[in-house]
Coordinates of C-alpha atoms and ligand atoms in Angstrom, one line a residue:
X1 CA -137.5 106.4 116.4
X2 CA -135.3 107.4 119.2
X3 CA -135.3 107.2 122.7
X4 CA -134.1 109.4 125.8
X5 CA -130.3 109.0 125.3
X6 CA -128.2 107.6 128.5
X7 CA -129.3 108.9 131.7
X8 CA -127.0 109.3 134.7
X9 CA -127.4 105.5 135.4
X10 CA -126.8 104.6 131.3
X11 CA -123.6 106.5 130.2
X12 CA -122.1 105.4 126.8
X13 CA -125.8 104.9 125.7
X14 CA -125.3 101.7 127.2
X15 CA -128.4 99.3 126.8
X16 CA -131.3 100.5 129.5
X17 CA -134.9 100.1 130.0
X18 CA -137.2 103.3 129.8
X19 CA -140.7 103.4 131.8
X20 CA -143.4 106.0 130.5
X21 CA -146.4 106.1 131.9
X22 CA -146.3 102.3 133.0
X23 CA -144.9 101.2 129.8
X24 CA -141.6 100.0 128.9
X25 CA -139.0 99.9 126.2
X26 CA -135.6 98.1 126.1
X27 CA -133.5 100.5 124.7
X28 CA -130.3 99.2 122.4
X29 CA -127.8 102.1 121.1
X30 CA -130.6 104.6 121.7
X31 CA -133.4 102.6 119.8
X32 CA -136.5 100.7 121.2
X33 CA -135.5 96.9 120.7
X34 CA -137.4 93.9 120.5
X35 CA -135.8 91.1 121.6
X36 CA -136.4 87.6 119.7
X37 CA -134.4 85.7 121.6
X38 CA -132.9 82.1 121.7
X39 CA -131.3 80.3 124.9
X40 CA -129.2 77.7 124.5
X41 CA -128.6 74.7 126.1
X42 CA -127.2 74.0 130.1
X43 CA -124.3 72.5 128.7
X44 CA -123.3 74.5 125.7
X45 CA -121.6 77.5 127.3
X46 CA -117.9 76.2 126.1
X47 CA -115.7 77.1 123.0
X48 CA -116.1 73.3 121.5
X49 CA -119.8 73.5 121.3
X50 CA -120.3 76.9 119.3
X51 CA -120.1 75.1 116.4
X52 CA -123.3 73.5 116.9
X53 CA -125.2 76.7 118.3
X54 CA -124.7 78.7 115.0
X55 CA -126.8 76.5 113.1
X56 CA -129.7 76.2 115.1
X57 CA -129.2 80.4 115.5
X58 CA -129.5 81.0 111.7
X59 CA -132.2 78.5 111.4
X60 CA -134.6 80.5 114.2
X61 CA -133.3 83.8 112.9
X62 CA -133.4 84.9 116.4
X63 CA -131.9 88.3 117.2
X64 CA -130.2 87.8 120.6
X65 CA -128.3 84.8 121.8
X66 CA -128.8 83.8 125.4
X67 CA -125.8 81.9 127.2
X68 CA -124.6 80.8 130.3
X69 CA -121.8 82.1 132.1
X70 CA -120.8 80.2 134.6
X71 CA -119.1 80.2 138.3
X72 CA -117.3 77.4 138.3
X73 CA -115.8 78.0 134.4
X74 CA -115.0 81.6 135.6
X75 CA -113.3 80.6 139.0
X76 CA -112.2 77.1 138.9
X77 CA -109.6 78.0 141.4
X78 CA -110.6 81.0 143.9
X79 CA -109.4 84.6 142.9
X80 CA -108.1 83.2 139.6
X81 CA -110.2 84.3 136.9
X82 CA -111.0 82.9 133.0
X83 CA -113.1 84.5 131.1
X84 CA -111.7 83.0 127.4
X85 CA -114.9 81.7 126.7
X86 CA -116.4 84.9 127.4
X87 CA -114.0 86.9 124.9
X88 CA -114.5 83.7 122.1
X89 CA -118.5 84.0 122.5
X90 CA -118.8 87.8 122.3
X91 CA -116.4 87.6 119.1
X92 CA -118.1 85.0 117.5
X93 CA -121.7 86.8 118.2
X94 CA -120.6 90.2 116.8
X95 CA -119.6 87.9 113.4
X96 CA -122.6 86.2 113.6
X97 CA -124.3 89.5 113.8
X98 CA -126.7 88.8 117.5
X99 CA -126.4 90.4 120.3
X100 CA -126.3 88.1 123.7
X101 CA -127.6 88.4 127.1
X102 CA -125.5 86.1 129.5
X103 CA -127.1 84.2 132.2
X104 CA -124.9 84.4 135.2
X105 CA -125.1 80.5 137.1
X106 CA -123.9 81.2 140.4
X107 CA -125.2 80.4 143.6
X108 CA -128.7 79.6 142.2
X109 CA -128.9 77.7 138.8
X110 CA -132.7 75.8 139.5
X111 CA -132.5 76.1 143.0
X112 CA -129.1 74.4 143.6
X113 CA -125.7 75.3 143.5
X114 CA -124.5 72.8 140.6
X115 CA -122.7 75.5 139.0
X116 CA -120.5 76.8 141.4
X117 CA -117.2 75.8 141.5
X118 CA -116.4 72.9 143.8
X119 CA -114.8 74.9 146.5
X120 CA -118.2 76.5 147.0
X121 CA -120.1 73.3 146.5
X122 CA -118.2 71.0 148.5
X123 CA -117.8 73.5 151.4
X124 CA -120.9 73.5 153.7
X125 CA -119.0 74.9 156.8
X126 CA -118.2 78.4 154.8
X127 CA -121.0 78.1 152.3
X128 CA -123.7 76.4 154.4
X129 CA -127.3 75.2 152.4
X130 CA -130.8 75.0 153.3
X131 CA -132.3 73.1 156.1
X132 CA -135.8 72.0 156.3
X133 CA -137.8 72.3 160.1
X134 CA -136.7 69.3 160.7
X135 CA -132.6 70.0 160.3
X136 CA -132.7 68.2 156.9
X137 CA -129.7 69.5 154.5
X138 CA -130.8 70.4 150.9
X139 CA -128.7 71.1 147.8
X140 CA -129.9 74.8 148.0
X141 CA -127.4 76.7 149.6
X142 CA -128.4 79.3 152.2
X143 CA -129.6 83.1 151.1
X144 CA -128.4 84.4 154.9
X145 CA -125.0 83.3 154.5
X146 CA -122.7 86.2 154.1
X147 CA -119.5 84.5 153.1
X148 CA -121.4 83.1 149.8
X149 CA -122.6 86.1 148.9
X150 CA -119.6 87.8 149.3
X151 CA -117.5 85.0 147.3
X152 CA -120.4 85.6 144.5
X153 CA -120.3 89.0 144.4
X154 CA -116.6 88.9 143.9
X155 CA -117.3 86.3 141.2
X156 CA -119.5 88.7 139.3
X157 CA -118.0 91.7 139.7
X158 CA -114.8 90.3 138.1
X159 CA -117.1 88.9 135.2
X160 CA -118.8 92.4 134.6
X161 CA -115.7 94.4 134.9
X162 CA -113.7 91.7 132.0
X163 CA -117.0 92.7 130.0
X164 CA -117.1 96.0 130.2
X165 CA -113.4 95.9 129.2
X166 CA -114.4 94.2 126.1
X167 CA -117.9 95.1 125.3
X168 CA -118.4 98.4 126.8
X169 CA -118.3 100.2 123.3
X170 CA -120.0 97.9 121.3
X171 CA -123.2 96.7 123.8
X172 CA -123.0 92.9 121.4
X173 CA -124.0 91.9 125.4
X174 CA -127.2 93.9 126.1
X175 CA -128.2 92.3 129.1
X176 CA -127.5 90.2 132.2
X177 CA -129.7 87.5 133.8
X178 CA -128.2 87.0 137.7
X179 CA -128.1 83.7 138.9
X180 CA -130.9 80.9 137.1
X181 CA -134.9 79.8 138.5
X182 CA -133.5 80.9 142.5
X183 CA -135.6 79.8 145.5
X184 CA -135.4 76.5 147.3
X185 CA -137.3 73.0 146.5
X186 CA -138.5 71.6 149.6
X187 CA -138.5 73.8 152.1
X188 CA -140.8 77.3 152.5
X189 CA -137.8 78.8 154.4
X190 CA -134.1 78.2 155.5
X191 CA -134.5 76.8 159.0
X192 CA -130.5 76.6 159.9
X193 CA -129.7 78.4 163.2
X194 CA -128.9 82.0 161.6
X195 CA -132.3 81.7 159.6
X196 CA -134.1 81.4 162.5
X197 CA -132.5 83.9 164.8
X198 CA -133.4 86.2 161.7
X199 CA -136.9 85.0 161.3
X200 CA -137.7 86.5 164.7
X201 CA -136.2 89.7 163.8
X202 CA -138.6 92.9 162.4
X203 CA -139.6 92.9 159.4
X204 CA -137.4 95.8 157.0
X205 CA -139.1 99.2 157.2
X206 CA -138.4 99.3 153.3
X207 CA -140.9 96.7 153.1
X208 CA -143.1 97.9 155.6
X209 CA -143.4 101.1 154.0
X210 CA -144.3 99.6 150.2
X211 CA -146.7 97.3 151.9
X212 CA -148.3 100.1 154.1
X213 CA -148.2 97.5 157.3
X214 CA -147.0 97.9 160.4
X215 CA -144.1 96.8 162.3
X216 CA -143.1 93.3 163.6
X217 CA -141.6 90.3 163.6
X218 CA -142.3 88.0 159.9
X219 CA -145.1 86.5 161.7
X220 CA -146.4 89.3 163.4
X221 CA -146.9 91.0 160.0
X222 CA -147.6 88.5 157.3
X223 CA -149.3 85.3 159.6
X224 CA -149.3 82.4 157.3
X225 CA -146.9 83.6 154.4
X226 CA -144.4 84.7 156.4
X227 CA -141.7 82.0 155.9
X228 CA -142.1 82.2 152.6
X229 CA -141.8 85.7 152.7
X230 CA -138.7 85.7 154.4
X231 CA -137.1 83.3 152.7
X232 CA -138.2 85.3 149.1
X233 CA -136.7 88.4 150.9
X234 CA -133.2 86.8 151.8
X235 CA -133.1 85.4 148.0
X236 CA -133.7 88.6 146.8
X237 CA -131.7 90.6 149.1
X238 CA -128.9 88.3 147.9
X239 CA -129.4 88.5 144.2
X240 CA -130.2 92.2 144.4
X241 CA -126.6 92.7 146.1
X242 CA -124.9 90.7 143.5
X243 CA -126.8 92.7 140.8
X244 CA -125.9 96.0 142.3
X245 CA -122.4 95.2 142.7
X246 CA -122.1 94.2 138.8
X247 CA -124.3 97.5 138.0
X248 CA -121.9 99.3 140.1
X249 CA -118.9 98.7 137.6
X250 CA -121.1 97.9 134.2
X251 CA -125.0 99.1 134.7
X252 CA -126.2 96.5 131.8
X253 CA -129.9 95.9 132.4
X254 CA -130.3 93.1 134.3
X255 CA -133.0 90.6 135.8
X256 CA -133.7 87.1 137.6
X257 CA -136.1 84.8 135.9
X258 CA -138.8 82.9 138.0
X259 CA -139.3 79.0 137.6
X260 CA -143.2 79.5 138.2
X261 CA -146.0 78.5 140.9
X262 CA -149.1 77.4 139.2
X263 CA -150.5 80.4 138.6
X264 CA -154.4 78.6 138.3
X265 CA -154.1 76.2 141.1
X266 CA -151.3 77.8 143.7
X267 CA -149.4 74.7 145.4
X268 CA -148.3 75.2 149.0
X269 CA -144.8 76.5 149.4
X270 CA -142.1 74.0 149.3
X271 CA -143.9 72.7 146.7
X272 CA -142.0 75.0 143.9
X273 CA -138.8 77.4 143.8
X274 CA -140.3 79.1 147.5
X275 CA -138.2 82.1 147.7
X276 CA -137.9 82.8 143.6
X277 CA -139.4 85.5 141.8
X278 CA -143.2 83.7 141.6
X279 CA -145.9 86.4 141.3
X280 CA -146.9 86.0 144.7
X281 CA -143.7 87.6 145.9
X282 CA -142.6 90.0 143.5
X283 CA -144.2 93.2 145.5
X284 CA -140.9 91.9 147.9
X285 CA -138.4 91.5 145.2
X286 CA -139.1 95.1 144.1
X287 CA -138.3 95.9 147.3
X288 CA -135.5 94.0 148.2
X289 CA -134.0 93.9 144.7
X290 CA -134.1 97.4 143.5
X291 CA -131.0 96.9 141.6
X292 CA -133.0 93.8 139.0
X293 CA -134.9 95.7 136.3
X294 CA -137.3 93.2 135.7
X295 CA -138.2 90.0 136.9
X296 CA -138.9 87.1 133.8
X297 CA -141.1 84.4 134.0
X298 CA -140.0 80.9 132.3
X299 CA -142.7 79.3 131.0
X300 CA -143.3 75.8 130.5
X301 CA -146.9 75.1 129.9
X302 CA -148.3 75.3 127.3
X303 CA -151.8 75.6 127.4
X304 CA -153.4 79.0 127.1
X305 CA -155.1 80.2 130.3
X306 CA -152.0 79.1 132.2
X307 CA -150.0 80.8 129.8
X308 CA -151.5 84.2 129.5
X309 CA -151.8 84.4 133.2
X310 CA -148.0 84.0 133.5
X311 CA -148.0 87.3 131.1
X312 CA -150.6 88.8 133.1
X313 CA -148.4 88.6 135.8
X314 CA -145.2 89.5 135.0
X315 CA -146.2 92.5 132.4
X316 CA -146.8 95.8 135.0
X317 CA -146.0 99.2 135.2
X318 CA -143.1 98.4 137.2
X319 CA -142.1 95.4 135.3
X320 CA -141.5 95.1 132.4
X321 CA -142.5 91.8 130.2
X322 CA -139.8 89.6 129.0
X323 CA -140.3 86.0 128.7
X324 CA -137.1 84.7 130.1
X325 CA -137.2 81.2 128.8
X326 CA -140.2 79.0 126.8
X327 CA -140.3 75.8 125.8
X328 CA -139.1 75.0 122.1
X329 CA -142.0 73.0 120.1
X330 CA -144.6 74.1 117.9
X331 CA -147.3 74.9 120.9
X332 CA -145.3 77.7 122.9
X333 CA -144.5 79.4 119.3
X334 CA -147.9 81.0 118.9
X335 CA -147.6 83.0 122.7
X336 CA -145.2 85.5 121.0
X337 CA -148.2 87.2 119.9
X338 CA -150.2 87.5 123.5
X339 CA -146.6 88.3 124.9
X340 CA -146.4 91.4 122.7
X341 CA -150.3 92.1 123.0
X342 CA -149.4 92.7 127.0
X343 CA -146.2 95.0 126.1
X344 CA -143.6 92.0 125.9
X345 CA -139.8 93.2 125.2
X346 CA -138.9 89.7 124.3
X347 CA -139.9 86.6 124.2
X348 CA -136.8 83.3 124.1
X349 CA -137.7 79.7 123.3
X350 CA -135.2 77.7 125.4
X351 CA -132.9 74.4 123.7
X352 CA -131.9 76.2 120.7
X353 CA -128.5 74.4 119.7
X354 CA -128.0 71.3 118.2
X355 CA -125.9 69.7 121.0
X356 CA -128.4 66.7 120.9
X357 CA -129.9 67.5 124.3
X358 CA -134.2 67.5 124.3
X359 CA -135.8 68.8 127.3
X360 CA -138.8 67.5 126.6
X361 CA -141.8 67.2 127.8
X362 CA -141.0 70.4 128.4
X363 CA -139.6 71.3 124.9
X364 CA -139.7 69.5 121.2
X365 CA -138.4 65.8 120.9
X366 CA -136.3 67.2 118.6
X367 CA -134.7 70.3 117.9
X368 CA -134.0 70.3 114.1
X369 CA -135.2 72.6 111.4
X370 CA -138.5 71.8 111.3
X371 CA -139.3 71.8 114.8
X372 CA -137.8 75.2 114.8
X373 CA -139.7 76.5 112.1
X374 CA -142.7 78.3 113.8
X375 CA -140.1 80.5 115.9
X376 CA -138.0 81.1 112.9
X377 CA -141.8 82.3 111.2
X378 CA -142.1 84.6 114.2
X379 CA -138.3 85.9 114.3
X380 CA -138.8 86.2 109.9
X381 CA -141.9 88.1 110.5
X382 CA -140.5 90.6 113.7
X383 CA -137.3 91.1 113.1
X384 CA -137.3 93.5 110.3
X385 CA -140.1 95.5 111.8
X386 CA -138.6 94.9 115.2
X387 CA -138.0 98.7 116.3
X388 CA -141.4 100.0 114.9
X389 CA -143.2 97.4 116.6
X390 CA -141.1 98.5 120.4
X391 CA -142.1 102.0 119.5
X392 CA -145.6 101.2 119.1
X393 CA -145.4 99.1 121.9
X394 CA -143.6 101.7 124.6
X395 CA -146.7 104.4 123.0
X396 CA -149.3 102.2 123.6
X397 CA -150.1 101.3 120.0
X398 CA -150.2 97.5 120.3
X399 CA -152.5 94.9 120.3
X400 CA -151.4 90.9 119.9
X401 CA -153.5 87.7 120.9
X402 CA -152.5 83.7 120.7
X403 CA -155.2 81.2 119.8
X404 CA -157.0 79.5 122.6
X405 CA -158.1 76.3 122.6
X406 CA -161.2 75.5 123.2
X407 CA -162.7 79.0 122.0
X408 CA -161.6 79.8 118.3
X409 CA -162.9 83.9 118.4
X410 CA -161.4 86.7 120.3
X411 CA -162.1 90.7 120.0
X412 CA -159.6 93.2 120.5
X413 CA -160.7 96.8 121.4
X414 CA -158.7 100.0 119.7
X415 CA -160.7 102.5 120.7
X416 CA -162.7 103.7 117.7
X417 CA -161.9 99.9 116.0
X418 CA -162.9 96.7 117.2
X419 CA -161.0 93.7 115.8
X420 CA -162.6 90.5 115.6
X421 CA -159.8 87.7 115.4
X422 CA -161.3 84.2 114.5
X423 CA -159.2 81.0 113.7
X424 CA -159.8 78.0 111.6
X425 CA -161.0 79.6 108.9
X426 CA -161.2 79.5 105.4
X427 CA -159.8 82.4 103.5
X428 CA -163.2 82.4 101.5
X429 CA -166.8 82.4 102.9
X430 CA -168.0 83.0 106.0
X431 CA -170.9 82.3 108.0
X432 CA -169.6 79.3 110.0
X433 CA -168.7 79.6 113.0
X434 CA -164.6 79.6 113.8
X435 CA -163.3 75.8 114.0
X436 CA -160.0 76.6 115.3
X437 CA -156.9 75.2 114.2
X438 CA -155.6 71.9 114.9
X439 CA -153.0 72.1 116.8
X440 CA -153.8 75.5 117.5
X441 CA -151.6 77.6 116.1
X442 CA -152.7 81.1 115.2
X443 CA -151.5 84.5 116.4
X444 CA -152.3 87.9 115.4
X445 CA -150.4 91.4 115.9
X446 CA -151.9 94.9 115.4
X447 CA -150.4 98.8 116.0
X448 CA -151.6 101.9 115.0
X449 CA -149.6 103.1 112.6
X450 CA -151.6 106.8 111.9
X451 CA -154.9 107.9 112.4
X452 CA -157.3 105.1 111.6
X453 CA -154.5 103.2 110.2
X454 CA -153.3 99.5 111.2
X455 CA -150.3 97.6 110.7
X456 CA -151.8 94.0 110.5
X457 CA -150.3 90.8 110.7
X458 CA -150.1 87.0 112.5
X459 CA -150.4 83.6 111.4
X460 CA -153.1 81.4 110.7
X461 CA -156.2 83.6 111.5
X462 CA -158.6 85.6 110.0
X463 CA -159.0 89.1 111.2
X464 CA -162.4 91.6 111.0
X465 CA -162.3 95.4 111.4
X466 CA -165.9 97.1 112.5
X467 CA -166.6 100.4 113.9
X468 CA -168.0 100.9 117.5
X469 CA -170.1 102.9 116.6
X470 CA -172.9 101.0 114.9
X471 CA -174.3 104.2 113.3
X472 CA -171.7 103.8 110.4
X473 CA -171.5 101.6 107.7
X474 CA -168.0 100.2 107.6
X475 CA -165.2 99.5 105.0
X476 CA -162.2 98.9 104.2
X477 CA -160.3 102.0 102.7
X478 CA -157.1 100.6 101.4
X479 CA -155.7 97.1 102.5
X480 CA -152.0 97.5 101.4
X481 CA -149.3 94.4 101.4
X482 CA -145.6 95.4 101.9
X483 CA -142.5 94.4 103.3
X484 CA -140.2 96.0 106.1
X485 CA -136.2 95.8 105.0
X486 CA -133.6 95.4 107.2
X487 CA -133.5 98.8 108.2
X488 CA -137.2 99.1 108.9
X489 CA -138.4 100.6 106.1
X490 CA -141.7 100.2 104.5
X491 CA -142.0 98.6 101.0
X492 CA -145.4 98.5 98.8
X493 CA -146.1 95.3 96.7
X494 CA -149.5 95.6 96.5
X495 CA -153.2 96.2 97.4
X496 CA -155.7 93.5 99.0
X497 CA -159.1 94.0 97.4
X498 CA -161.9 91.1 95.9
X499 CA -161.3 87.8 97.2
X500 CA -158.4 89.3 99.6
X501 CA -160.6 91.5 101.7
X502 CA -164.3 89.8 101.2
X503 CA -164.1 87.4 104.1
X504 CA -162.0 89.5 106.5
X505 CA -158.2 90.0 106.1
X506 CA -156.8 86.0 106.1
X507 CA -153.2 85.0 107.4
X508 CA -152.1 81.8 106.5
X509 CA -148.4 80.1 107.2
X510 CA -147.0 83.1 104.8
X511 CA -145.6 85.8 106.7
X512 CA -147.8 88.8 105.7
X513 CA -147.7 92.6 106.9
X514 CA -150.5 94.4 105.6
X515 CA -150.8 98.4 106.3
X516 CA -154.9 98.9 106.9
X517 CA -156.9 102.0 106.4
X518 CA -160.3 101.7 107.9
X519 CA -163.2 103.9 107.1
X520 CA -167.2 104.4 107.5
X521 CA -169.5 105.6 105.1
Ligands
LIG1 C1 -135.4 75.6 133.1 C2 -134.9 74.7 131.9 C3 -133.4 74.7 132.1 C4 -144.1 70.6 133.6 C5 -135.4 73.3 131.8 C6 -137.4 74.8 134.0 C7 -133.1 76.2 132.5 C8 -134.1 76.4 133.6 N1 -136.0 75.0 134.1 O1 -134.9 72.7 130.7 O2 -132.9 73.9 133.2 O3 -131.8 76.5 132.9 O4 -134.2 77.8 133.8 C9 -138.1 74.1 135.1 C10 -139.5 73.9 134.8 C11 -140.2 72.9 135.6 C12 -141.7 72.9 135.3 C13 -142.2 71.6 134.9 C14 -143.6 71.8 134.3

């Protein structure tokens, strides 16, 4: 399968994103790609601690590595420049066969400016921060302030440029997160002097015109949201100049990831990372960010109608789906599946290195092989059949749910097909209702493969084909289990029939593909 080649803004074939009719693809030396990602650690962005992200890479079988780059490491002195850990990590990637997407920590890394260097940190006067209405100094530095963009900017363009130098044949680096979970804690707007003699200002026509309202001050035009408007504008005005400056000497794809509002129970402002990419904004960010291809949501809950409302969300004609970060223990595993169903590109558990360090409760206890295992089932499963499945995906072909948890039966609708995904059960016998798993666990994918033909595959559920048309009696043509090599290609082993297909078509904890013919007599 091929993609549209480089366009004027992808020469060299360089990585890019292609939108069709609402749906996306990220495209990798001319090929749909699906990323299974891993992100490592805060800390493990230095030459001495490689060692211990390999392991955990090989164990998750992920397909991209994602890593920080960061200000201060880059510029520990200003307008001197290292990037040896940059040259050591794309080296040691290309031998470990991944590709990488670097996270650049800059001005925001979770709302603060912990990873610039100290002459930003330390120096309020040139890089002033946040204040709250009542003149209270936060860590967050200010979006208005034009010196620390500028002294960003600079920062990233010298980083883009040393990788273009270096990786600008090869594409191991495929993508570019700028700056880490942006906004402000604490505050719905910047209240310093400059913010509010902006604040009073008129609102930009761009966003005027993509809103259809009409002119006037923040207030005027958006009443009780506008400081957190604003403030989402200036964060995203900043990033989006930072982003275009990079594209301007390396277009890689790039995005900012959102540390997330409740999306079930929206808090007030202040509350969470106000200014950030939360879906409540994101019509602004298109507009003031034109230069991000997609805006990621990091999710760290993990039960399921929080969950698949964050994918809801985030996966929209004009943005595309990638699940920036997720935590790393058995429960977030399963979403891979409902992130795929609603067009995902990726999907990257977060903590994936054995440095020692355990986010949870957001993530496992601890990260060791076994607490890895249900990713490294997902990335064993995807990974060969990785480009298929992004074709399918950028045509419209695909269909993926996760198990809820309090209701153990969904149905999928393919048109002429309806799928009936149940979880619990036994792989013989029916006639009981769906118990569900415990913990819940199961996931299932589907994509039309031909005319009235599946791929079918998932974990730990049983799936039933019926037609929609209730005329017909329904069967089961040919149930055929294969493998997908390495270079995509199909490989027989056998046919399900008997026992196999009596009782629906039953994943377990073996990865499975099955190709399905369905048929009516
Ligand atoms: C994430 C990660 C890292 C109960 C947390 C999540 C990463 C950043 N922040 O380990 O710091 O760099 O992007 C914040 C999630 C707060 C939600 C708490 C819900």
């Amino acid at each position: 399968v091929s993609l549209p080649a480089s366009g004027a803004d992808a020469p060299n074939n360089l990585p890019h994103i292609v939108t069709d009719h609402g749906r996306h693809a990220l495209s990798v030396d001319g090929k749909p790609f699906l990323l299974l990602g891993a992100q490592v650690n805060n800390s493990s962005n230095w030459p001495a601690m490689l060692d211990q992200v390999w392991p955990a890479i090989a164990e998750i079988q992920a397909n991209t590595v994602m890593v920080p780059m960061a200000w201060e490491q880059v510029e520990p002195v200003e307008g001197k420049f290292d990037f040896s850990f940059l040259d050591i990590l794309v080296n040691q990637a290309r031998q470990h066969q991944v590709r990488l997407v670097l996270l650049w920590f800059g001005t925001w890394k979770n709302n603060g400016p912990s990873y610039t260097p100290s002459w930003v940190k330390l120096d309020n006067r040139r890089f002033p921060r946040v204040q709250t209405r009542d003149g209270k100094l936060l860590d967050s530095l200010s979006p208005l302030a034009p010196a620390t963009l500028e002294a960003d900017r600079t920062a990233f363009v010298q980083f883009m440029t040393h990788l273009r130098q270096i990786d600008g044949t090869q594409h191991t680096v495929i993508m570019v997160q700028v700056e880490n979970e942006s906004g402000t804690y604490g505050t719905d707007r910047d209240y310093s002097a400059a913010a509010n003699a902006q604040f009073v200002e008129q609102v930009p026509a761009d966003l005027l015109k993509a809103t259809g309202k009409h002119a006037g001050t923040w207030t005027q035009v958006f009443g009780r949201d506008a400081a957190e408007y604003f403030h989402a504008w200036s964060v995203a005005h900043f990033i989006g100049e930072v982003a275009a400056a990079g594209k301007a000497v390396y277009p890689l794809p790039m995005y900012a990831n959102a540390a997330l509002r409740d999306p079930l129970h929206p808090p007030p402002p202040g509350s969470y990372s106000t200014g950030g990419p939360t879906d409540n904004v994101m019509f602004i960010w298109k507009v003031a960010a034109p230069a991000l291809d997609l805006l990621g949501p990091d999710i760290y809950h993990r039960d399921y109608a929080y969950y698949t409302t964050v994918l809801d969300h985030y996966s929209r004609p004009d943005n595309p789906l990638i699940v920036a970060e997720t935590g790393n223990d058995q429960a977030y595993a399963r979403y891979i599946f409902a992130a795929l169903g609603k067009q995902g590109l990726g999907f990257a558990p977060f903590g994936i290195d054995y440095t020692g360090y355990e986010n949870w409760p957001l993530g496992a206890h601890k990260t060791d092989a076994d607490s890895l295992e249900p990713f490294a089932m997902n990335n064993r499963l995807l990974r060969p059949m990785g480009e298929l499945i992004a074709a399918l995906s950028y045509a419209g072909k695909v269909w993926g749910v996760s198990e809820p948890e309090h209701t153990h039966q969904q149905t999928l609708d393919l048109g002429a097909w309806r799928a009936t995904v149940s979880y619990g059960m036994s792989q013989f016998g029916s006639g009981t209702p769906a118990p569900g798993n415990t913990p819940p666990q199961g996931g299932v994918l589907i994509a039309e493969i031909g005319k009235d033909e599946y791929l079918v595959t998932g974990y730990h559920a049983r799936v039933d084909f019926s037609s929609v048309n209730a005329q017909q009696h329904f069967l089961l043509d040919r149930v055929e289990e294969g493998t997908y090599d390495s270079q995509g290609q199909w490989h027989f082993m056998r046919l399900w029939n008997g026992d196999e297909t009596d009782y629906g078509l039953n994943f377990t904890s073996v990865p499975q593909i099955l190709h399905v013919k369905l048929a009516t007599y």
